[in-house]
Tab-separated table of C-alpha atoms and ligand atoms in Angstrom:
chain	number	residue	atom	x	y	z
A	1	MET	CA	233.373	149.095	124.198
A	2	PHE	CA	234.799	150.647	121.038
A	3	SER	CA	238.262	150.667	122.357
A	4	GLN	CA	238.078	147.124	122.544
A	5	LEU	CA	237.519	146.602	118.627
A	6	PRO	CA	240.766	145.420	116.502
A	7	GLU	CA	242.204	147.836	113.896
A	8	PRO	CA	239.832	147.668	110.923
A	9	ALA	CA	241.139	146.423	107.863
A	10	LEU	CA	241.584	148.673	104.568
A	11	ASP	CA	239.311	147.730	101.558
A	12	PRO	CA	241.748	146.751	99.150
A	13	ILE	CA	240.040	148.323	96.215
A	14	LEU	CA	238.447	151.733	97.945
A	15	SER	CA	241.812	152.380	100.082
A	16	LEU	CA	243.445	152.417	96.782
A	17	SER	CA	241.667	155.721	95.496
A	18	VAL	CA	242.394	157.332	98.761
A	19	ALA	CA	245.925	156.919	98.491
A	20	TYR	CA	246.059	157.757	94.785
A	21	ARG	CA	244.495	160.957	95.840
A	22	ASN	CA	246.715	161.625	98.883
A	23	ASP	CA	249.874	160.861	96.294
A	24	PRO	CA	251.587	164.372	95.828
A	25	ARG	CA	253.561	162.992	92.712
A	26	GLU	CA	252.615	165.259	89.495
A	27	HIS	CA	252.408	161.942	87.315
A	28	LYS	CA	250.488	159.147	88.625
A	29	VAL	CA	248.013	156.881	87.126
A	30	ASP	CA	245.129	155.209	88.630
A	31	LEU	CA	244.319	151.739	87.510
A	32	GLY	CA	242.468	150.568	90.812
A	33	ILE	CA	238.950	151.052	91.107
A	34	GLY	CA	236.851	149.462	88.160
A	35	VAL	CA	235.567	153.068	86.997
A	36	TYR	CA	235.587	153.715	83.296
A	37	LYS	CA	237.712	156.910	82.042
A	38	ASN	CA	237.764	158.439	78.913
A	39	SER	CA	241.029	159.624	76.763
A	40	GLN	CA	241.131	162.645	79.053
A	41	GLY	CA	241.273	160.729	82.264
A	42	GLN	CA	237.334	161.897	83.171
A	43	THR	CA	234.461	159.784	84.077
A	44	PRO	CA	232.077	161.654	82.328
A	45	VAL	CA	227.958	161.667	82.942
A	46	MET	CA	226.621	159.517	79.694
A	47	ALA	CA	224.859	161.695	77.512
A	48	ALA	CA	221.702	159.271	77.431
A	49	ILE	CA	221.831	159.780	81.661
A	50	ARG	CA	221.931	163.460	81.166
A	51	GLN	CA	218.824	163.309	79.185
A	52	ALA	CA	217.004	161.234	81.073
A	53	GLU	CA	218.029	163.395	84.508
A	54	THR	CA	216.321	166.138	82.424
A	55	LEU	CA	213.105	164.438	81.993
A	56	VAL	CA	212.852	163.043	85.179
A	57	TYR	CA	213.410	166.718	86.711
A	58	GLN	CA	210.605	167.736	84.373
A	59	GLN	CA	208.334	164.802	85.002
A	60	GLN	CA	208.708	164.092	88.768
A	61	THR	CA	206.003	165.406	90.724
A	62	THR	CA	206.785	164.118	94.282
A	63	LYS	CA	209.798	162.510	96.360
A	64	SER	CA	207.299	160.470	98.171
A	65	TYR	CA	208.257	156.965	99.099
A	66	VAL	CA	208.285	154.218	96.083
A	67	GLY	CA	207.944	150.775	98.051
A	68	LEU	CA	209.995	148.206	99.335
A	69	ALA	CA	211.101	146.706	95.809
A	70	GLY	CA	212.030	150.406	94.495
A	71	CYS	CA	210.338	151.067	91.271
A	72	GLU	CA	208.795	148.000	89.423
A	73	GLU	CA	209.150	149.627	86.165
A	74	PHE	CA	212.699	149.501	86.669
A	75	ASN	CA	212.734	145.725	87.704
A	76	GLN	CA	210.772	144.921	84.766
A	77	SER	CA	213.228	146.867	82.377
A	78	MET	CA	216.264	145.175	84.053
A	79	THR	CA	214.863	141.528	83.928
A	80	GLU	CA	214.177	141.949	80.216
A	81	LEU	CA	217.470	143.371	79.551
A	82	LEU	CA	218.901	140.011	80.951
A	83	LEU	CA	216.338	137.530	80.171
A	84	ALA	CA	213.612	138.490	77.596
A	85	GLY	CA	213.060	135.595	75.209
A	86	THR	CA	214.118	132.936	77.765
A	87	ASN	CA	211.663	130.776	79.435
A	88	ALA	CA	212.601	131.920	82.564
A	89	MET	CA	210.593	135.214	82.084
A	90	PRO	CA	207.190	133.903	83.775
A	91	ARG	CA	209.001	132.618	86.678
A	92	VAL	CA	211.440	135.527	87.859
A	93	ALA	CA	211.084	138.115	90.197
A	94	ALA	CA	213.158	140.893	90.882
A	95	ILE	CA	213.964	143.741	93.390
A	96	GLN	CA	215.996	146.919	92.756
A	97	THR	CA	218.752	147.307	95.291
A	98	PRO	CA	221.439	149.403	96.504
A	99	GLY	CA	224.182	148.559	93.854
A	100	ALA	CA	225.205	145.126	92.959
A	101	SER	CA	226.745	144.666	96.349
A	102	GLY	CA	223.280	145.127	97.734
A	103	ALA	CA	221.969	142.857	95.812
A	104	LEU	CA	224.422	140.302	96.749
A	105	ARG	CA	223.653	140.979	100.066
A	106	MET	CA	220.080	140.469	99.796
A	107	LEU	CA	220.597	137.109	97.728
A	108	GLY	CA	222.743	135.948	100.513
A	109	ASP	CA	220.159	136.674	103.276
A	110	LEU	CA	217.470	135.137	100.902
A	111	LEU	CA	219.869	131.833	100.905
A	112	LYS	CA	220.823	131.816	104.854
A	113	PHE	CA	216.891	132.029	105.425
A	114	ALA	CA	215.675	129.712	102.679
A	115	GLN	CA	218.476	127.086	103.127
A	116	PRO	CA	220.574	127.785	106.009
A	117	GLU	CA	223.561	125.095	105.478
A	118	THR	CA	224.126	126.579	102.177
A	119	THR	CA	227.587	126.781	101.265
A	120	ILE	CA	228.170	129.211	98.342
A	121	TRP	CA	231.146	128.545	96.073
A	122	ILE	CA	233.311	131.507	94.677
A	123	SER	CA	235.870	131.475	92.038
A	124	ASP	CA	239.575	131.660	92.832
A	125	PRO	CA	240.225	134.481	92.659
A	126	SER	CA	236.585	136.648	92.683
A	127	TYR	CA	235.506	140.077	93.373
A	128	VAL	CA	236.964	141.044	96.648
A	129	ASN	CA	233.507	141.603	98.198
A	130	HIS	CA	231.990	138.525	97.324
A	131	ARG	CA	233.582	136.511	100.387
A	132	PRO	CA	232.739	139.229	102.639
A	133	VAL	CA	229.096	140.030	101.769
A	134	MET	CA	228.416	136.028	101.617
A	135	GLU	CA	230.145	135.626	105.136
A	136	ALA	CA	228.379	138.494	106.401
A	137	ALA	CA	225.098	136.503	105.337
A	138	GLY	CA	226.418	133.862	107.596
A	139	LEU	CA	227.067	131.808	104.401
A	140	LYS	CA	230.032	129.189	104.293
A	141	VAL	CA	232.092	129.997	101.611
A	142	ARG	CA	234.331	127.933	99.500
A	143	SER	CA	236.497	128.266	96.391
A	144	TYR	CA	236.599	126.657	93.055
A	145	ARG	CA	239.903	126.640	90.885
A	146	TYR	CA	239.535	129.162	88.066
A	147	PHE	CA	242.357	130.875	86.795
A	148	SER	CA	245.595	129.653	85.905
A	149	ARG	CA	248.438	132.036	86.443
A	150	ASP	CA	250.527	130.081	83.778
A	151	THR	CA	248.245	130.644	80.701
A	152	LYS	CA	246.364	133.537	82.213
A	153	GLN	CA	243.258	132.077	80.877
A	154	VAL	CA	240.677	129.901	82.872
A	155	ASP	CA	241.385	126.536	83.801
A	156	VAL	CA	237.988	125.016	82.859
A	157	GLU	CA	238.938	121.450	83.319
A	158	ALA	CA	239.951	122.240	87.203
A	159	MET	CA	236.805	124.536	87.681
A	160	LEU	CA	234.395	121.926	86.335
A	161	ALA	CA	236.443	119.097	88.183
A	162	ASP	CA	235.841	121.309	91.640
A	163	LEU	CA	232.231	121.792	90.505
A	164	LYS	CA	231.445	118.249	90.011
A	165	THR	CA	231.921	117.698	93.907
A	166	ALA	CA	229.205	120.525	94.749
A	167	GLY	CA	226.239	119.304	95.459
A	168	LYS	CA	222.313	120.143	96.982
A	169	ASN	CA	223.165	122.466	99.550
A	170	ASP	CA	225.755	124.134	97.225
A	171	VAL	CA	225.244	127.550	95.418
A	172	VAL	CA	227.823	128.124	92.506
A	173	LEU	CA	228.647	131.851	92.161
A	174	LEU	CA	229.748	132.615	88.514
A	175	HIS	CA	230.699	135.872	86.899
A	176	GLY	CA	228.392	136.589	83.913
A	177	CYS	CA	230.884	138.223	81.953
A	178	CYS	CA	234.146	140.261	82.183
A	179	HIS	CA	235.592	138.253	85.426
A	180	ASN	CA	236.584	140.444	88.160
A	181	PRO	CA	239.408	140.657	88.919
A	182	THR	CA	241.168	138.431	86.125
A	183	GLY	CA	239.355	139.556	82.909
A	184	ALA	CA	239.411	135.748	81.643
A	185	ASP	CA	236.155	134.471	80.818
A	186	ILE	CA	234.645	131.172	80.499
A	187	ASP	CA	233.380	130.158	76.852
A	188	PHE	CA	230.121	129.027	75.819
A	189	ALA	CA	230.673	125.327	75.952
A	190	ALA	CA	231.577	125.830	79.532
A	191	TRP	CA	228.248	127.387	80.447
A	192	GLN	CA	226.583	124.230	78.621
A	193	ALA	CA	228.702	121.913	81.076
A	194	ILE	CA	228.203	124.203	84.181
A	195	ALA	CA	224.474	123.585	82.966
A	196	GLU	CA	224.644	120.286	82.919
A	197	LEU	CA	226.367	119.444	86.026
A	198	ALA	CA	224.173	121.661	88.144
A	199	GLN	CA	221.131	119.501	86.826
A	200	HIS	CA	223.180	116.282	87.945
A	201	GLN	CA	224.912	117.660	91.011
A	202	GLY	CA	221.903	119.535	91.974
A	203	PHE	CA	223.560	122.814	92.724
A	204	THR	CA	222.151	126.527	92.294
A	205	PRO	CA	223.655	128.563	90.080
A	206	PHE	CA	224.259	132.192	91.090
A	207	VAL	CA	225.266	134.642	88.260
A	208	ASP	CA	226.798	138.000	89.355
A	209	ILE	CA	226.816	140.157	86.021
A	210	ALA	CA	227.937	143.688	86.795
A	211	TYR	CA	229.581	144.441	83.687
A	212	GLN	CA	227.108	143.752	80.894
A	213	GLY	CA	228.032	145.283	77.717
A	214	PHE	CA	231.652	145.739	78.396
A	215	GLY	CA	232.599	142.306	76.975
A	216	ASP	CA	231.092	141.716	73.596
A	217	GLY	CA	227.932	143.087	73.471
A	218	LEU	CA	224.432	143.596	75.655
A	219	LEU	CA	223.382	140.289	74.266
A	220	GLU	CA	226.574	138.291	73.783
A	221	ASP	CA	227.434	138.949	77.565
A	222	ALA	CA	224.523	137.380	78.703
A	223	GLN	CA	224.514	134.477	76.724
A	224	GLY	CA	226.119	132.128	79.115
A	225	MET	CA	223.706	133.139	82.040
A	226	ARG	CA	220.424	132.931	79.514
A	227	TYR	CA	221.475	129.378	78.690
A	228	LEU	CA	221.716	128.657	82.320
A	229	ALA	CA	218.391	130.117	83.136
A	230	GLU	CA	216.965	128.131	80.432
A	231	HIS	CA	218.357	124.702	81.619
A	232	VAL	CA	217.948	125.247	85.646
A	233	GLU	CA	214.891	125.187	87.718
A	234	GLU	CA	216.366	127.899	90.357
A	235	MET	CA	219.076	130.443	89.892
A	236	LEU	CA	219.723	133.697	91.100
A	237	ILE	CA	221.083	136.735	89.517
A	238	THR	CA	222.619	139.993	90.477
A	239	THR	CA	223.305	143.233	88.275
A	240	SER	CA	224.763	146.475	88.540
A	241	CYS	CA	224.223	150.022	86.474
A	242	SER	CA	227.067	151.493	88.257
A	243	LYS	CA	229.663	150.469	84.896
A	244	ASN	CA	227.135	150.128	81.840
A	245	PHE	CA	225.077	153.460	82.882
A	246	GLY	CA	227.734	155.033	84.442
A	247	LEU	CA	225.829	155.530	88.015
A	248	TYR	CA	228.644	154.358	90.317
A	249	ARG	CA	227.303	156.579	93.097
A	250	GLU	CA	223.575	156.086	92.898
A	251	ARG	CA	224.032	152.898	93.858
A	252	THR	CA	221.516	151.268	91.217
A	253	GLY	CA	221.162	147.621	90.851
A	254	ALA	CA	219.343	144.486	91.027
A	255	ALA	CA	218.527	141.182	92.659
A	256	LEU	CA	216.581	138.645	90.621
A	257	VAL	CA	215.337	135.029	91.490
A	258	VAL	CA	214.497	132.192	88.918
A	259	GLY	CA	212.348	129.839	90.463
A	260	GLU	CA	210.328	126.610	89.637
A	261	ASN	CA	207.076	128.825	89.184
A	262	ALA	CA	205.544	132.015	89.264
A	263	GLN	CA	204.526	131.110	92.906
A	264	ALA	CA	207.584	130.060	94.171
A	265	VAL	CA	209.305	133.464	92.912
A	266	ALA	CA	206.387	135.301	94.639
A	267	LYS	CA	207.522	133.598	97.680
A	268	ALA	CA	211.320	134.620	97.372
A	269	LYS	CA	210.230	137.968	96.554
A	270	GLY	CA	208.158	138.440	99.590
A	271	ARG	CA	210.990	137.532	101.846
A	272	LEU	CA	213.482	139.654	99.813
A	273	LEU	CA	211.169	142.696	100.945
A	274	THR	CA	211.115	141.899	104.465
A	275	LEU	CA	215.133	141.790	104.385
A	276	ALA	CA	214.894	145.041	102.589
A	277	ARG	CA	212.721	146.428	105.153
A	278	ALA	CA	215.061	145.252	108.004
A	279	THR	CA	218.059	146.432	105.928
A	280	TYR	CA	217.493	149.632	104.357
A	281	THR	CA	213.809	149.795	103.727
A	282	MET	CA	213.821	150.905	100.194
A	283	PRO	CA	216.829	151.759	97.714
A	284	PRO	CA	217.642	155.104	96.460
A	285	ASP	CA	215.319	156.010	93.386
A	286	HIS	CA	217.258	158.411	91.314
A	287	GLY	CA	219.502	156.135	89.428
A	288	ALA	CA	216.570	153.610	88.951
A	289	ALA	CA	214.214	156.456	87.546
A	290	LEU	CA	216.971	157.408	84.895
A	291	VAL	CA	217.658	153.979	83.837
A	292	LYS	CA	213.908	153.029	83.632
A	293	THR	CA	213.371	156.123	81.520
A	294	ILE	CA	216.184	155.249	79.153
A	295	LEU	CA	215.020	151.726	78.818
A	296	GLN	CA	211.526	152.719	78.287
A	297	THR	CA	212.242	155.529	75.621
A	298	PRO	CA	213.258	153.929	72.416
A	299	SER	CA	215.434	156.951	71.298
A	300	LEU	CA	217.117	157.090	74.571
A	301	THR	CA	217.716	153.112	74.745
A	302	GLN	CA	219.346	153.725	71.071
A	303	GLU	CA	221.818	156.685	72.310
A	304	TRP	CA	222.643	154.606	75.357
A	305	GLN	CA	223.664	151.601	73.394
A	306	THR	CA	225.655	153.372	71.157
A	307	GLU	CA	227.530	155.181	74.176
A	308	LEU	CA	228.238	151.766	75.627
A	309	SER	CA	229.462	150.460	72.515
A	310	ALA	CA	231.658	153.390	72.031
A	311	MET	CA	233.002	152.414	75.616
A	312	ARG	CA	233.568	148.910	74.752
A	313	HIS	CA	235.344	149.456	71.717
A	314	ARG	CA	237.583	152.267	73.353
A	315	LEU	CA	238.544	149.407	76.157
A	316	ILE	CA	239.216	146.906	73.327
A	317	SER	CA	241.495	149.311	71.498
A	318	LEU	CA	243.505	150.164	74.564
A	319	ARG	CA	244.121	146.503	75.269
A	320	HIS	CA	245.384	146.351	71.980
A	321	LEU	CA	247.540	149.588	72.342
A	322	LEU	CA	249.034	148.234	75.587
A	323	CYS	CA	249.863	145.078	74.242
A	324	GLU	CA	251.642	146.661	71.325
A	325	GLU	CA	253.395	148.956	73.477
A	326	LEU	CA	254.554	145.975	75.764
A	327	ARG	CA	255.727	144.301	72.605
A	328	SER	CA	257.958	146.604	71.293
A	329	VAL	CA	259.491	147.949	74.736
A	330	GLN	CA	259.943	143.997	75.892
A	331	GLN	CA	260.558	142.287	72.580
A	332	THR	CA	257.929	139.686	73.937
A	333	ASN	CA	254.688	138.429	73.611
A	334	ALA	CA	254.389	137.131	76.950
A	335	PHE	CA	251.533	140.161	77.287
A	336	ASP	CA	249.596	139.073	74.753
A	337	PHE	CA	247.104	137.768	76.849
A	338	ILE	CA	245.789	141.059	77.805
A	339	THR	CA	244.197	141.365	74.176
A	340	GLN	CA	242.271	138.286	75.153
A	341	HIS	CA	240.884	139.484	78.468
A	342	LYS	CA	237.539	141.139	78.394
A	343	GLY	CA	235.882	144.100	80.180
A	344	MET	CA	237.546	146.537	82.544
A	345	PHE	CA	239.952	144.223	84.188
A	346	THR	CA	243.330	142.299	83.600
A	347	MET	CA	245.332	140.204	85.850
A	348	LEU	CA	248.928	140.648	85.096
A	349	GLY	CA	250.372	137.985	87.204
A	350	PHE	CA	252.467	139.927	89.351
A	351	SER	CA	253.227	139.483	92.626
A	352	PRO	CA	251.966	142.067	95.525
A	353	ASP	CA	255.801	143.052	95.728
A	354	GLN	CA	255.831	143.744	91.867
A	355	MET	CA	252.383	145.605	92.517
A	356	ALA	CA	254.019	147.686	95.155
A	357	ARG	CA	256.886	148.410	93.018
A	358	LEU	CA	254.376	149.839	90.513
A	359	ARG	CA	253.107	152.232	93.189
A	360	ASP	CA	256.054	153.220	94.853
A	361	GLU	CA	258.210	153.705	91.888
A	362	PHE	CA	255.942	154.764	89.148
A	363	ALA	CA	252.719	155.983	91.067
A	364	ILE	CA	250.797	153.440	89.243
A	365	TYR	CA	248.144	152.218	91.445
A	366	ALA	CA	246.406	148.880	91.138
A	367	VAL	CA	245.119	146.365	93.389
A	368	ALA	CA	247.766	144.116	95.249
A	369	ASP	CA	246.741	140.672	93.772
A	370	GLY	CA	247.583	141.840	90.260
A	371	ARG	CA	244.611	143.031	88.772
A	372	ILE	CA	244.831	146.344	86.663
A	373	ASN	CA	241.901	148.391	85.509
A	374	ILE	CA	242.324	148.816	81.607
A	375	ALA	CA	239.224	151.405	81.994
A	376	GLY	CA	241.523	153.489	84.086
A	377	LEU	CA	244.097	154.190	81.482
A	378	THR	CA	244.367	156.889	78.871
A	379	GLU	CA	246.249	156.627	75.570
A	380	ALA	CA	248.718	159.181	76.813
A	381	ASP	CA	249.520	157.038	79.671
A	382	ILE	CA	250.417	153.653	77.833
A	383	PRO	CA	253.752	154.375	76.984
A	384	TYR	CA	254.861	155.401	80.599
A	385	VAL	CA	252.734	152.364	82.105
A	386	ALA	CA	254.401	149.759	79.503
A	387	GLN	CA	257.728	151.220	80.589
A	388	ALA	CA	256.949	150.886	84.215
A	389	ILE	CA	255.448	147.124	83.656
A	390	LYS	CA	258.555	146.285	81.874
A	391	ALA	CA	261.073	147.585	84.703
A	392	VAL	CA	259.097	145.310	87.324
A	393	SER	CA	258.949	142.519	85.429
A	394	ILE	CA	262.441	142.086	85.717
A	395	LEU	CA	262.931	140.640	89.184
A	396	LYS	CA	265.228	142.095	91.561
E	401	LMR	C1	235.895	147.126	91.437
E	401	LMR	O1	235.730	145.907	91.896
E	401	LMR	O2	237.016	147.863	91.402
E	401	LMR	C2	234.370	147.867	91.680
E	401	LMR	O3	233.568	146.779	91.488
E	401	LMR	C3	234.297	148.580	92.380
E	401	LMR	C4	234.018	147.932	93.959
E	401	LMR	O4	232.738	147.688	94.476
E	401	LMR	O5	234.626	147.061	94.434
């Protein structure tokens, strides 16, 4: 039966890491997968994580099963990180999941069960895994206009015009901050407009906030999502500890359901546990044990926040350095949008051919849709990358 299968399609992001590793050229730059690198080009284990690992190692007495929802103290801490102080706290339920992709899939499956006719709207463009996960859950997927290739900013007017046509059976997937892949975020006024539309049109917002802390700060990055949670009856949230705790390989995330009241979300959580049992039984514990330890130990929380803030400030500085270099080599301010984008990514607006030239002629690996990972740059790479961008900007 397997020989009948079609050739598998390569994942547009994960396949880049393999191609980069196999490239024999001495000078190469990996701006593909969303991973933070320091100025030496490494992705070190965060100091707060190291300390939490020591504590967990010393204190853990068993490796026995935890439970279908994962670690409930982790779930509580993540819920507080996202929603503390909002009126959603008494009507939210959370489960720990294998990364945010696992959370997306669990909530997609929940939607398919609770409202089989759901259409989920994703931004154009969106995170490459949004459509595949939601289609795998059996949902219909539609796009709303989001990014203007001319201004390299969000076309809020077009976005809201599309969302005006979403209705009761629709769920609208939004990026909480640091939009992937464009780096272009909506402002607070747009969040307010979306909340109003959700109330009027009856659609359910779904916020994927995988980069909390990489834009303007932990609380600042959650403001739009928090406003929505305050103003709608039902809402879904996915979050990840891959980036802000640097726990990429530990697959640590959470899925949250905000509902009308505690009884309603208890039912949703019950269904999520049944779905988890039928999919992976329970999430891996190690990453959640570390995050829980950090968030429940004030000195470690402080240390983690300081490290995260240093990463954020370095990202902002890399954006400015790249922009200045491009200004000086190109004598143009055409790339100034890079400093206005937030988080790890920026959409250059290059064609797949131009992205292929970056790879083939300069050994610079980035996603074919034009996304570069600013967090993959080192300060030393910037002049080389700016020259390469200049070279491929001139159409052959
Ligand atoms: C990315 O977009 O590069 C990351 O979120 C990694 C992934 O899971 O695709």
